[in-house]
PDB file of C-alpha atoms in Angstrom:
ATOM      1  CA  MET A   1       0.498  10.946  24.361  1.00 54.00           C
ATOM      2  CA  ASN A   2      -3.349  10.304  25.328  1.00 73.00           C
ATOM      3  CA  ASP A   3      -4.151  13.895  24.052  1.00 81.00           C
ATOM      4  CA  PRO A   4      -6.335  13.303  20.885  1.00 80.00           C
ATOM      5  CA  LEU A   5      -3.945  15.867  18.923  1.00 80.00           C
ATOM      6  CA  SER A   6      -0.959  13.907  19.587  1.00 85.00           C
ATOM      7  CA  ARG A   7      -2.806  10.741  19.046  1.00 86.00           C
ATOM      8  CA  TRP A   8      -4.157  12.071  15.391  1.00 84.00           C
ATOM      9  CA  GLU A   9      -0.359  12.993  14.726  1.00 87.00           C
ATOM     10  CA  GLU A  10       0.735   9.176  15.276  1.00 90.00           C
ATOM     11  CA  MET A  11      -2.140   8.040  13.302  1.00 88.00           C
ATOM     12  CA  ASP A  12      -1.189  10.427  10.469  1.00 88.00           C
ATOM     13  CA  ARG A  13       2.503   8.930  10.279  1.00 92.00           C
ATOM     14  CA  THR A  14       1.362   5.616  10.387  1.00 91.00           C
ATOM     15  CA  ARG A  15      -0.840   6.335   7.107  1.00 89.00           C
ATOM     16  CA  LEU A  16       2.266   7.760   5.629  1.00 91.00           C
ATOM     17  CA  ALA A  17       4.213   4.617   6.401  1.00 92.00           C
ATOM     18  CA  LEU A  18       1.493   2.522   4.874  1.00 90.00           C
ATOM     19  CA  ASP A  19       1.238   4.579   1.861  1.00 90.00           C
ATOM     20  CA  ALA A  20       5.045   4.060   1.233  1.00 92.00           C
ATOM     21  CA  ARG A  21       4.555   0.586   2.132  1.00 91.00           C
ATOM     22  CA  ARG A  22       1.967   0.631  -1.075  1.00 90.00           C
ATOM     23  CA  ARG A  23       4.454   2.239  -3.406  1.00 91.00           C
ATOM     24  CA  ARG A  24       7.496  -0.092  -2.576  1.00 91.00           C
ATOM     25  CA  LEU A  25       4.971  -3.013  -2.887  1.00 90.00           C
ATOM     26  CA  TRP A  26       3.981  -1.918  -6.636  1.00 90.00           C
ATOM     27  CA  ILE A  27       7.729  -1.372  -7.345  1.00 91.00           C
ATOM     28  CA  TRP A  28       8.424  -5.144  -6.444  1.00 88.00           C
ATOM     29  CA  ALA A  29       5.320  -6.293  -8.805  1.00 88.00           C
ATOM     30  CA  VAL A  30       6.676  -3.899 -11.743  1.00 90.00           C
ATOM     31  CA  CYS A  31      10.212  -5.285 -11.040  1.00 89.00           C
ATOM     32  CA  ALA A  32       8.749  -8.985 -11.140  1.00 86.00           C
ATOM     33  CA  LEU A  33       6.803  -8.137 -14.266  1.00 87.00           C
ATOM     34  CA  ALA A  34      10.089  -6.632 -15.918  1.00 90.00           C
ATOM     35  CA  VAL A  35      12.054  -9.379 -14.983  1.00 88.00           C
ATOM     36  CA  ALA A  36       9.526 -12.260 -16.446  1.00 86.00           C
ATOM     37  CA  ILE A  37       9.607 -10.435 -19.300  1.00 87.00           C
ATOM     38  CA  ALA A  38      13.342 -10.312 -19.842  1.00 88.00           C
ATOM     39  CA  VAL A  39      13.644 -13.694 -19.048  1.00 85.00           C
ATOM     40  CA  ASN A  40      11.095 -14.686 -21.855  1.00 83.00           C
ATOM     41  CA  VAL A  41      12.577 -12.701 -24.537  1.00 84.00           C
ATOM     42  CA  PHE A  42      16.362 -14.030 -23.552  1.00 86.00           C
ATOM     43  CA  LEU A  43      14.898 -17.351 -23.469  1.00 82.00           C
ATOM     44  CA  MET A  44      12.703 -17.019 -26.978  1.00 81.00           C
ATOM     45  CA  ALA A  45      16.694 -15.444 -28.409  1.00 84.00           C
ATOM     46  CA  LEU A  46      18.526 -18.079 -26.950  1.00 82.00           C
ATOM     47  CA  PHE A  47      16.294 -20.980 -28.173  1.00 78.00           C
ATOM     48  CA  PRO A  48      14.187 -19.395 -31.191  1.00 79.00           C
ATOM     49  CA  GLY A  49      11.505 -21.812 -32.331  1.00 76.00           C
ATOM     50  CA  ALA A  50      12.350 -24.587 -29.543  1.00 69.00           C
ATOM     51  CA  ARG A  51       9.829 -26.657 -27.790  1.00 75.00           C
ATOM     52  CA  GLY A  52      10.365 -28.544 -24.460  1.00 77.00           C
ATOM     53  CA  THR A  53      12.462 -27.499 -21.745  1.00 75.00           C
ATOM     54  CA  PRO A  54      13.053 -23.688 -22.727  1.00 78.00           C
ATOM     55  CA  LEU A  55       8.848 -23.516 -23.078  1.00 79.00           C
ATOM     56  CA  VAL A  56       8.632 -24.894 -19.660  1.00 84.00           C
ATOM     57  CA  LEU A  57      11.168 -22.230 -18.384  1.00 83.00           C
ATOM     58  CA  ARG A  58       9.433 -19.400 -19.845  1.00 82.00           C
ATOM     59  CA  ALA A  59       6.037 -20.443 -18.574  1.00 85.00           C
ATOM     60  CA  ALA A  60       7.353 -20.819 -15.089  1.00 86.00           C
ATOM     61  CA  SER A  61       9.104 -17.274 -15.124  1.00 84.00           C
ATOM     62  CA  ALA A  62       5.582 -15.858 -16.337  1.00 85.00           C
ATOM     63  CA  ALA A  63       3.707 -18.150 -13.749  1.00 89.00           C
ATOM     64  CA  LEU A  64       6.151 -16.723 -10.869  1.00 87.00           C
ATOM     65  CA  ALA A  65       5.541 -13.360 -12.009  1.00 85.00           C
ATOM     66  CA  ILE A  66       1.579 -13.850 -11.923  1.00 88.00           C
ATOM     67  CA  LEU A  67       2.086 -15.341  -8.760  1.00 89.00           C
ATOM     68  CA  VAL A  68       4.201 -12.369  -7.254  1.00 87.00           C
ATOM     69  CA  VAL A  69       1.695  -9.311  -8.606  1.00 87.00           C
ATOM     70  CA  ALA A  70      -1.295 -11.555  -7.290  1.00 90.00           C
ATOM     71  CA  LEU A  71       0.185 -11.402  -3.680  1.00 89.00           C
ATOM     72  CA  CYS A  72       1.393  -7.550  -4.350  1.00 88.00           C
ATOM     73  CA  LEU A  73      -2.979  -7.144  -5.464  1.00 89.00           C
ATOM     74  CA  ARG A  74      -3.844  -9.047  -2.116  1.00 92.00           C
ATOM     75  CA  LEU A  75      -1.221  -7.476   0.053  1.00 90.00           C
ATOM     76  CA  ASN A  76      -2.287  -3.963  -1.539  1.00 89.00           C
ATOM     77  CA  ARG A  77      -6.190  -4.468  -0.685  1.00 92.00           C
ATOM     78  CA  ARG A  78      -5.208  -5.384   2.820  1.00 92.00           C
ATOM     79  CA  MET A  79      -3.501  -2.184   3.025  1.00 91.00           C
ATOM     80  CA  LEU A  80      -6.127  -0.386   1.336  1.00 90.00           C
ATOM     81  CA  ARG A  81      -8.459  -1.760   4.075  1.00 93.00           C
ATOM     82  CA  GLU A  82      -5.892  -0.717   7.100  1.00 92.00           C
ATOM     83  CA  ASN A  83      -5.728   2.683   5.310  1.00 90.00           C
ATOM     84  CA  ASP A  84      -9.566   3.317   5.183  1.00 91.00           C
ATOM     85  CA  ARG A  85      -9.846   2.583   8.692  1.00 92.00           C
ATOM     86  CA  LEU A  86      -6.856   4.589   9.900  1.00 91.00           C
ATOM     87  CA  CYS A  87      -8.609   7.395   8.042  1.00 88.00           C
ATOM     88  CA  ASP A  88     -12.210   6.875   9.707  1.00 90.00           C
ATOM     89  CA  GLU A  89     -10.516   6.821  12.993  1.00 90.00           C
ATOM     90  CA  MET A  90      -8.774   9.972  12.325  1.00 88.00           C
ATOM     91  CA  ASP A  91     -11.949  11.408  10.968  1.00 89.00           C
ATOM     92  CA  ALA A  92     -13.597  11.189  14.393  1.00 88.00           C
ATOM     93  CA  LEU A  93     -10.350  12.161  16.203  1.00 87.00           C
ATOM     94  CA  ALA A  94     -10.631  15.238  14.285  1.00 86.00           C
ATOM     95  CA  GLU A  95     -14.060  15.807  15.044  1.00 87.00           C
ATOM     96  CA  GLU A  96     -13.462  15.512  18.594  1.00 86.00           C
ATOM     97  CA  ILE A  97     -10.503  17.722  18.548  1.00 83.00           C
ATOM     98  CA  GLN A  98     -12.940  20.569  16.512  1.00 85.00           C
ATOM     99  CA  ARG A  99     -15.464  19.940  19.291  1.00 83.00           C
ATOM    100  CA  SER A 100     -12.980  20.180  21.973  1.00 80.00           C
ATOM    101  CA  ARG A 101     -11.303  23.437  20.871  1.00 77.00           C
ATOM    102  CA  LYS A 102     -14.927  25.124  20.601  1.00 74.00           C
ATOM    103  CA  GLN A 103     -15.536  24.563  24.427  1.00 69.00           C
ATOM    104  CA  PHE A 104     -12.865  26.643  24.963  1.00 65.00           C
ATOM    105  CA  THR A 105     -13.094  29.431  22.847  1.00 60.00           C
ATOM    106  CA  PRO A 106     -13.086  32.910  24.367  1.00 61.00           C
ATOM    107  CA  ARG A 107     -17.039  33.138  23.179  1.00 61.00           C
ATOM    108  CA  ALA A 108     -17.798  29.921  24.917  1.00 56.00           C
ATOM    109  CA  MET A 109     -15.995  31.059  28.157  1.00 51.00           C
ATOM    110  CA  ARG A 110     -17.895  33.648  28.429  1.00 58.00           C
ATOM    111  CA  ARG A 111     -21.163  32.191  28.143  1.00 57.00           C
ATOM    112  CA  LYS A 112     -20.418  30.036  31.452  1.00 54.00           C
TER     113      LYS A 112
END
């Protein structure tokens, strides 16, 4: 597991898992917005032109959706930083693999 190629493959699997988590995160954000819109539409239909409690419920559902989306944005930013770090490490590892392969080509072996 110490060779560069297997480390690179492990990093690639980690990067792909991170991408899948980001996609699921955005699905949750879109669902939160859809639920908030549905609750607001339902409350508007149930209490047309109402003031007081229905208005507070509508505001609370909208605020909750905004909080969920803000949390998703923050987590997304963290995952993007992790993805960038992984990609940089993978690039460095790929260069190391490329250099090690050049050392063992038939032409390089003849020179030695």
